[in-house]
XYZ file of N, CA and C in Angstrom:
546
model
N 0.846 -1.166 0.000
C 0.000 0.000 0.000
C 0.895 1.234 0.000
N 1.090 1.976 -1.035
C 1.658 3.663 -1.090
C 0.959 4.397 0.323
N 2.131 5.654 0.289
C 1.839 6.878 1.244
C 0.815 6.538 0.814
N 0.066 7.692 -0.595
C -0.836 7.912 -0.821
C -1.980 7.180 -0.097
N -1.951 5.992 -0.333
C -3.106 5.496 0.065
C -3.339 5.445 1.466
N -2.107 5.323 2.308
C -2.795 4.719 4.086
C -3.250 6.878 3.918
N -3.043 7.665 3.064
C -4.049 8.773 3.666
C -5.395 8.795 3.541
N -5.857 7.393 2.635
C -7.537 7.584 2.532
C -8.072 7.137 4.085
N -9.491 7.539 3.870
C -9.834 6.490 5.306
C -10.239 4.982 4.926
N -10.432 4.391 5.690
C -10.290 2.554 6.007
C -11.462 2.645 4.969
N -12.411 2.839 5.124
C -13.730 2.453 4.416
C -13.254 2.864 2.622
N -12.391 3.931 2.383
C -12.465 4.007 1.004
C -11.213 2.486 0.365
N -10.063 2.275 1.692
C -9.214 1.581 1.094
C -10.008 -0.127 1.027
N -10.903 -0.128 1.636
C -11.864 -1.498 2.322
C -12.420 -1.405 1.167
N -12.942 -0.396 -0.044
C -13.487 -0.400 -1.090
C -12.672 -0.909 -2.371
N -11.550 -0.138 -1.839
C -10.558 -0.827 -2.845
C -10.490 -2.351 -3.113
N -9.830 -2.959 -1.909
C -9.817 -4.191 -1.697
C -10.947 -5.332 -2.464
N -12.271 -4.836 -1.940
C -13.143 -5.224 -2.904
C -12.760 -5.647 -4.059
N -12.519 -4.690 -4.785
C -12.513 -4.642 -6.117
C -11.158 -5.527 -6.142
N -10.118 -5.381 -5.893
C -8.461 -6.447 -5.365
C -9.616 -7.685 -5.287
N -10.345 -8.140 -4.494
C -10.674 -9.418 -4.133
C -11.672 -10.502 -4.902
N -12.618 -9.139 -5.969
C -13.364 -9.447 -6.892
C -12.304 -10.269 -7.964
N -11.418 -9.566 -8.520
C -10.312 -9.315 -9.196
C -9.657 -10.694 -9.400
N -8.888 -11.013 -7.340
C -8.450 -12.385 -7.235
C -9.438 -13.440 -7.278
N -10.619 -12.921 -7.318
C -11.692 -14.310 -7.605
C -11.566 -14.863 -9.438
N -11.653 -14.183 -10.177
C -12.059 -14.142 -11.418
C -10.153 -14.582 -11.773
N -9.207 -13.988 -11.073
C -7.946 -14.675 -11.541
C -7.654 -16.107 -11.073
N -8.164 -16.594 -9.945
C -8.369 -18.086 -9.758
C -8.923 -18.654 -10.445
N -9.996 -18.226 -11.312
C -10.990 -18.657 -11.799
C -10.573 -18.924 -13.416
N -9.869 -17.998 -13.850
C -8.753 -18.471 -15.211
C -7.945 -18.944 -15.194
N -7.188 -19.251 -13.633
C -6.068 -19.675 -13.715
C -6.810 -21.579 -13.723
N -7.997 -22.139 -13.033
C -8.685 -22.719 -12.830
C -9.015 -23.183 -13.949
N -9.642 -22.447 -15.221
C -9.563 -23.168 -16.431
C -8.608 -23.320 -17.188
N -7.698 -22.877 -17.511
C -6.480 -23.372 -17.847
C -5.725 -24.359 -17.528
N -5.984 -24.609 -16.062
C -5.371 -25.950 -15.356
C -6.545 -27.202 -16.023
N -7.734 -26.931 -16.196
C -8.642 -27.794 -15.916
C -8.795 -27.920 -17.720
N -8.277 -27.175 -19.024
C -7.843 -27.149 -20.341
C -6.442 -27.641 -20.720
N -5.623 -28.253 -19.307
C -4.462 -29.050 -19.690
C -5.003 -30.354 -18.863
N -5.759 -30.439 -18.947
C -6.214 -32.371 -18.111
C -5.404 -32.064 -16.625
N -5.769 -30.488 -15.314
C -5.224 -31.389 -14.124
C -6.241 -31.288 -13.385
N -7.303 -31.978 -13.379
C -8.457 -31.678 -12.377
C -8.053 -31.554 -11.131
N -7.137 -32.043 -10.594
C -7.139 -31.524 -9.211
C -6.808 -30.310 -8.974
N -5.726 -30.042 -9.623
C -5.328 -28.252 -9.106
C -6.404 -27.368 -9.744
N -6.886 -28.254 -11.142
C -8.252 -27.036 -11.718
C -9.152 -26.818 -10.056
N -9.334 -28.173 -9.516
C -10.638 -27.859 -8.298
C -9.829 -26.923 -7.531
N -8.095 -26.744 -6.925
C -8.216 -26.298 -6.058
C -8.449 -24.913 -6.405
N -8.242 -24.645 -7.363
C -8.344 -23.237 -7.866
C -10.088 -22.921 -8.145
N -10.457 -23.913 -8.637
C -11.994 -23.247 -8.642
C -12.571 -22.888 -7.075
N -12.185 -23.894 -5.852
C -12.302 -23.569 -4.922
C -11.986 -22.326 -4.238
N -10.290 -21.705 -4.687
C -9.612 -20.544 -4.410
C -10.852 -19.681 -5.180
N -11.497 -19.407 -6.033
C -12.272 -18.318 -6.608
C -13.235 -18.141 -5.831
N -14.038 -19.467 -5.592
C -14.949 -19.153 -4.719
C -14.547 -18.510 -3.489
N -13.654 -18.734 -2.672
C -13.287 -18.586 -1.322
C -12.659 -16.691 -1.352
N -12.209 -16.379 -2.462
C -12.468 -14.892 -2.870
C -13.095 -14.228 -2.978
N -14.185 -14.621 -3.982
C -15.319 -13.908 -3.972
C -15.906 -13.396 -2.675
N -16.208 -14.464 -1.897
C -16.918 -15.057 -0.117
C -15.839 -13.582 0.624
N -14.338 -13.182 0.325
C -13.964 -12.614 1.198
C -14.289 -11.037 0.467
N -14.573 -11.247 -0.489
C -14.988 -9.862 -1.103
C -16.248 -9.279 -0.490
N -17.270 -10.346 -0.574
C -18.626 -10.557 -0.565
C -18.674 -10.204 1.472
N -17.852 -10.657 2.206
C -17.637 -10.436 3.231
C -17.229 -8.798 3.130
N -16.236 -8.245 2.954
C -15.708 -6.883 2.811
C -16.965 -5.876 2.637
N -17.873 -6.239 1.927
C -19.229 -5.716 1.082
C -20.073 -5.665 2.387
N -20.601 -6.708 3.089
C -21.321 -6.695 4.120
C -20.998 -5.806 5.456
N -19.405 -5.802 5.663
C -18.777 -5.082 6.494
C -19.499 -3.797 6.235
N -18.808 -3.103 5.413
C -19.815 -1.738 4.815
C -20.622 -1.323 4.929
N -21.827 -2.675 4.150
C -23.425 -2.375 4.214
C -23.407 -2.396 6.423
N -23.207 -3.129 6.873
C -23.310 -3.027 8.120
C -22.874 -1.887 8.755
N -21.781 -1.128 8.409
C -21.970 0.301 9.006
C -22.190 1.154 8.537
N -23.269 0.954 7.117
C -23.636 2.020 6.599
C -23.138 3.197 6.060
N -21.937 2.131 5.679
C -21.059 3.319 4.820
C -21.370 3.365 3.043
N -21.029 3.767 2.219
C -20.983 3.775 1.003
C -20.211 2.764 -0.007
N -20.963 2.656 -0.801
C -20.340 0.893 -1.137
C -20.464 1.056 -3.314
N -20.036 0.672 -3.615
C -20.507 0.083 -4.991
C -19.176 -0.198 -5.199
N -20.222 -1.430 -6.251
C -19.286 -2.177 -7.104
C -19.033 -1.970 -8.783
N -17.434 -1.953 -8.805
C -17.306 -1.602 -9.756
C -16.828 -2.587 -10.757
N -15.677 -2.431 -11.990
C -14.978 -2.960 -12.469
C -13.768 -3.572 -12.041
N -13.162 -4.957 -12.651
C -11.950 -5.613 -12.458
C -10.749 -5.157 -12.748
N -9.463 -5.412 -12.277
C -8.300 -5.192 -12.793
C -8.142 -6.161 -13.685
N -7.363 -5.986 -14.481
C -7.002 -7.525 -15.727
C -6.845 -8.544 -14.728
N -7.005 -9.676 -15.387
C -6.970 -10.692 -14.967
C -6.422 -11.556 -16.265
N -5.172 -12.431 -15.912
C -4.682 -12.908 -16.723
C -4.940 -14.500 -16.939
N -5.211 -14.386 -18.102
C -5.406 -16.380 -18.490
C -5.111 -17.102 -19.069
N -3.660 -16.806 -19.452
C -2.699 -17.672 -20.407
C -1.423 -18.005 -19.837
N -1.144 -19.029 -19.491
C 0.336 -19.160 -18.941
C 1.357 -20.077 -19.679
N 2.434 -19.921 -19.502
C 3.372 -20.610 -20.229
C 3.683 -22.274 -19.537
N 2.904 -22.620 -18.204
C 3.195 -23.757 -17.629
C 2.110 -23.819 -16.593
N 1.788 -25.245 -16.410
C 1.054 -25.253 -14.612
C 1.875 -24.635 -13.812
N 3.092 -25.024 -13.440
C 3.617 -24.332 -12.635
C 3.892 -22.757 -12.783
N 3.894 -22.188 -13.776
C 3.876 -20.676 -13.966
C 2.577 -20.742 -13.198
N 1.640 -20.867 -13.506
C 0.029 -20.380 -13.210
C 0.044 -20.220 -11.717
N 0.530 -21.464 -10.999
C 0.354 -21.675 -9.582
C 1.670 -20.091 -9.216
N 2.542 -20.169 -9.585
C 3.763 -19.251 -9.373
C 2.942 -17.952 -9.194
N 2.447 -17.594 -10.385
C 1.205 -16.196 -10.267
C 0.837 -16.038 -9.468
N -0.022 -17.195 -9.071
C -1.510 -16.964 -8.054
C -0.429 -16.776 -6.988
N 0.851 -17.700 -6.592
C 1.509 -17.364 -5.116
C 1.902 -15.994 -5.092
N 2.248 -15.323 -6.793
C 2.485 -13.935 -5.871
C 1.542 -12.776 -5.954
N 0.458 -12.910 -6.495
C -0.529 -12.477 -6.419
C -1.265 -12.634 -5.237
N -1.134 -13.354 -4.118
C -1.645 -13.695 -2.865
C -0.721 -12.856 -1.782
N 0.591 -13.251 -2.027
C 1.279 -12.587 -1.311
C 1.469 -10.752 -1.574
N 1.206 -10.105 -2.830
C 1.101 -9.138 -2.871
C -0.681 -8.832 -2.297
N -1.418 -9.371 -2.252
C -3.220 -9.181 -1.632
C -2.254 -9.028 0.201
N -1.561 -10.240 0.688
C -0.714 -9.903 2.250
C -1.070 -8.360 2.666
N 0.152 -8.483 0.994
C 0.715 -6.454 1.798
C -0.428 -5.748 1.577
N -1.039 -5.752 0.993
C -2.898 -4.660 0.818
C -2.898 -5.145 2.503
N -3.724 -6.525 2.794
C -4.702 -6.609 3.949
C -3.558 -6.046 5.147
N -2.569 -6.064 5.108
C -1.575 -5.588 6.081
C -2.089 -3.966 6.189
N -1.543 -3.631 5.011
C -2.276 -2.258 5.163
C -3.347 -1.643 5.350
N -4.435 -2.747 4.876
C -5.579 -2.349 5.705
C -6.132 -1.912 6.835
N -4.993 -2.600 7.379
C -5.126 -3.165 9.278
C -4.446 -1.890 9.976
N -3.195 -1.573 9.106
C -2.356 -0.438 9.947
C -3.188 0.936 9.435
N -3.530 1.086 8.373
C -4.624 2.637 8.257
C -5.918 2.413 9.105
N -6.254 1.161 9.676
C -7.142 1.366 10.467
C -6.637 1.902 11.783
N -6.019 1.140 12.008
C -4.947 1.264 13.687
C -4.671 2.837 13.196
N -4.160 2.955 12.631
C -3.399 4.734 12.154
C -4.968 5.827 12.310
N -5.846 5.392 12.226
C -7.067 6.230 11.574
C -7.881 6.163 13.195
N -7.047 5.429 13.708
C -8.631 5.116 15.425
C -9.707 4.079 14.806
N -9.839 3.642 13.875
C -10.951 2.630 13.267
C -10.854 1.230 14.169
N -10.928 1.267 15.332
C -10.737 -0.195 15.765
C -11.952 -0.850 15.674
N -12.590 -0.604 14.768
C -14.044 -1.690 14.626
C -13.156 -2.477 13.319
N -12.452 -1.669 12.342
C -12.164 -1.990 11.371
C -11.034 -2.497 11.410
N -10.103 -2.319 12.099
C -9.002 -2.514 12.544
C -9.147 -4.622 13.386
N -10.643 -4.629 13.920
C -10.877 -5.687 14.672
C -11.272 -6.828 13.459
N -12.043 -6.000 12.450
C -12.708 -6.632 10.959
C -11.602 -7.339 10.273
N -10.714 -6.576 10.329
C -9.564 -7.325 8.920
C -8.694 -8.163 9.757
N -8.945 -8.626 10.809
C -7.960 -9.103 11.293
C -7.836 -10.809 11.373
N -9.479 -11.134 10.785
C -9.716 -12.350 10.229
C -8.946 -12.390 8.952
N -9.039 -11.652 8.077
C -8.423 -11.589 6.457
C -6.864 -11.779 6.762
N -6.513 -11.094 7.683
C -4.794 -11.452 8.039
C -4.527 -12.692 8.157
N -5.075 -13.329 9.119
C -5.046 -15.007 9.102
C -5.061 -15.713 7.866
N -6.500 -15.552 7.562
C -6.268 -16.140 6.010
C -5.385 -16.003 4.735
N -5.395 -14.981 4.793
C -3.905 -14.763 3.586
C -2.732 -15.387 4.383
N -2.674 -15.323 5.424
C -1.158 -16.257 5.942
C -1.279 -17.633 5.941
N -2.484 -18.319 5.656
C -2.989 -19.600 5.189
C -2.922 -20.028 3.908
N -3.571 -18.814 3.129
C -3.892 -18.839 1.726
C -2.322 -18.687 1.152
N -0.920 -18.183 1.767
C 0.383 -18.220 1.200
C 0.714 -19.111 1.529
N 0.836 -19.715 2.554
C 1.313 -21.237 2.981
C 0.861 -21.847 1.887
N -0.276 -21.968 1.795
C -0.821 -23.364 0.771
C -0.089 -23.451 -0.398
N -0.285 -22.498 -0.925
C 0.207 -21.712 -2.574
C 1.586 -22.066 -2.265
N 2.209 -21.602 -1.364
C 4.124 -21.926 -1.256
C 4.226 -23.162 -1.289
N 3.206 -24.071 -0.556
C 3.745 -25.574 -0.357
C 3.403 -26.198 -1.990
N 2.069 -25.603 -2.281
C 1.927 -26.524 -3.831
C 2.925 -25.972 -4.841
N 3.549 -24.734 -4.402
C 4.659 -24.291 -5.757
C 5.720 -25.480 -5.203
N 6.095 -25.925 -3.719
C 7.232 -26.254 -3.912
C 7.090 -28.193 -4.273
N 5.978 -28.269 -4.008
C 5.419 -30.012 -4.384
C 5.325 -30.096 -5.933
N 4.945 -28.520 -6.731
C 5.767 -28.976 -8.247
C 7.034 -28.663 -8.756
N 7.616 -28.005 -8.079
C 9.390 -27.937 -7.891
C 9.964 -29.158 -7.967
N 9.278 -29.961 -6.854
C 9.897 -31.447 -6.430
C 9.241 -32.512 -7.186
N 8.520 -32.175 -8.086
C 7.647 -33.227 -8.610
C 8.903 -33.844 -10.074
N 9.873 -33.052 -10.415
C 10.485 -33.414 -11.382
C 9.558 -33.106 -12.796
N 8.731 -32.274 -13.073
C 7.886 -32.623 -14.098
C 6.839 -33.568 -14.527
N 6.359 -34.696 -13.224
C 5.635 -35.351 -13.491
C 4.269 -34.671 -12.187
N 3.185 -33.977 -13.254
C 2.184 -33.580 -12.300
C 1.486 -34.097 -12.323
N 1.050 -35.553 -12.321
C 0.215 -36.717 -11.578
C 1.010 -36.766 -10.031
N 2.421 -36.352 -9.915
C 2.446 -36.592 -8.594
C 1.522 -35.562 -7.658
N 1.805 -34.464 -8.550
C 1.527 -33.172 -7.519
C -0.099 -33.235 -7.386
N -1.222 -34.214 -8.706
C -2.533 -34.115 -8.489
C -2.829 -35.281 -7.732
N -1.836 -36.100 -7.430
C -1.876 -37.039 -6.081
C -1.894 -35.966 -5.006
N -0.887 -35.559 -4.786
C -0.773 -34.768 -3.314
C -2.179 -34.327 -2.954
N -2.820 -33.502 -4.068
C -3.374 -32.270 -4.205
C -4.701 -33.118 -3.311
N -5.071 -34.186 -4.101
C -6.175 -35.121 -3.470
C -6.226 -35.719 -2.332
N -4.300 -35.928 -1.463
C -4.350 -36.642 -0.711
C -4.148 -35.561 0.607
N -3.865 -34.509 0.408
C -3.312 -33.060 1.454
C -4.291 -32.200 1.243
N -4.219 -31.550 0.237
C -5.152 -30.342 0.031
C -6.644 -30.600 0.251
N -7.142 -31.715 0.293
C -8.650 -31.994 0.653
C -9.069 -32.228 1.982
N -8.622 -31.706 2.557
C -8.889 -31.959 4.261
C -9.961 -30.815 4.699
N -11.029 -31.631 5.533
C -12.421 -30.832 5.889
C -12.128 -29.343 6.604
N -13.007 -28.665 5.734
C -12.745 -27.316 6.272
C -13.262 -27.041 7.557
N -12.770 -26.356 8.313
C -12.433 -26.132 9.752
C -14.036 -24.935 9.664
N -14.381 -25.270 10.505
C -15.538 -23.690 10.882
C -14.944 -22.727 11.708
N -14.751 -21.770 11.291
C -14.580 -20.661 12.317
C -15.748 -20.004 12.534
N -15.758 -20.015 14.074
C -17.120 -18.996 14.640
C -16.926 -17.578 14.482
N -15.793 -16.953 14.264
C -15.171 -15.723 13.884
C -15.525 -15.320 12.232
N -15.641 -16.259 11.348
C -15.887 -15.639 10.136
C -16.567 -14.562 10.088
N -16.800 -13.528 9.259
C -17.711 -12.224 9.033
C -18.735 -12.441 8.275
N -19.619 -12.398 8.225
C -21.328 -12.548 7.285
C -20.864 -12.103 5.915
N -21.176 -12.983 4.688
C -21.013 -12.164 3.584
C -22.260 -11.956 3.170
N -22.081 -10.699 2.543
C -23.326 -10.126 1.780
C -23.886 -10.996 1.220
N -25.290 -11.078 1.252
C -26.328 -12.108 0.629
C -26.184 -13.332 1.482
N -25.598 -13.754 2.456
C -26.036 -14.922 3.309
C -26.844 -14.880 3.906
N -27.729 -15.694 4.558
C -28.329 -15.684 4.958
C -28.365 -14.660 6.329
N -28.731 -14.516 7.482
C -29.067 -13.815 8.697
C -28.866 -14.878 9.744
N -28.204 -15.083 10.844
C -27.717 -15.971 11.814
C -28.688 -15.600 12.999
């Protein structure tokens, strides 16, 4: 995040993000068919999964908003790219495309702290976790096709035998827009 930006307030950079998170949904989501247009269904799922699970934190970001009645719309995407020179390029992307989303939600957190926003400051602090989840994963599957030697039946073994483990509930998640009412 530039000077420039930690001078907006939280709610305009929380808008931003949005649009960052819309963005990383729809780039999982090509990177997802492309995997799933070279025969690797497994990494195609984990990536169709990664889109969804974007959207959900966008769609979360959105509700934040509507809940304090701040000002909201949705706009247009940044490019989103859908041609890669390898599976492993694709996965390489998405890892640093995740890790650059880090430094945004980082900054989210400190223009809140910087601004007195500790409602907002308390909000993103779920999204911190997850991106330090969401880079782990991405680092371990870049380095399981590092080690795979070029054969990615190993890595869509792994993918089926590691990466599919039941998702955990957190009672902490944030409501996304359009869910239901608890």
């Amino acid at each position: 995040m530039t000077d420039t930006e930690l001078d907006q307030p939280f709610p305009t950079l929380l808008s931003t993000q949005i649009r960052r998170g819309f963005t990383a949904a729809q780039q999982y989501l090509a990177a997802a068919v492309y995997l799933d247009s070279n025969r690797l269904p497994q990494l195609a799922k984990h990536c169709y999964a990664k889109s969804d699970e974007q959207r959900a934190h966008a769609l979360r970001m959105v509700q934040y908003l509507l809940d304090r009645d701040l000002g909201i719309q949705i706009g247009g995407l940044d490019e989103v790219r859908s041609t890669f020179e390898s599976p492993r390029a694709a996965i390489a992307f998405l890892l640093a495309t995740a890790q650059t989303r880090s430094g945004q939600i980082t900054g989210l957190a400190r223009a809140a702290r910087q601004s007195g926003d500790y409602l907002g400051e308390r909000f993103i602090q779920w999204f911190l976790k997850e991106q330090v989840d969401e880079v782990a994963k991405m680092t371990t599957l870049l380095t399981v096709i590092d080690r795979s030697t070029s054969d990615l039946f190993d890595v869509e073994d792994f993918i089926a035998r590691e990466l599919r483990a039941p998702q955990r509930v957190d009672n902490a998640t944030p409501r996304m827009a359009g869910a239901a009412k608890n």
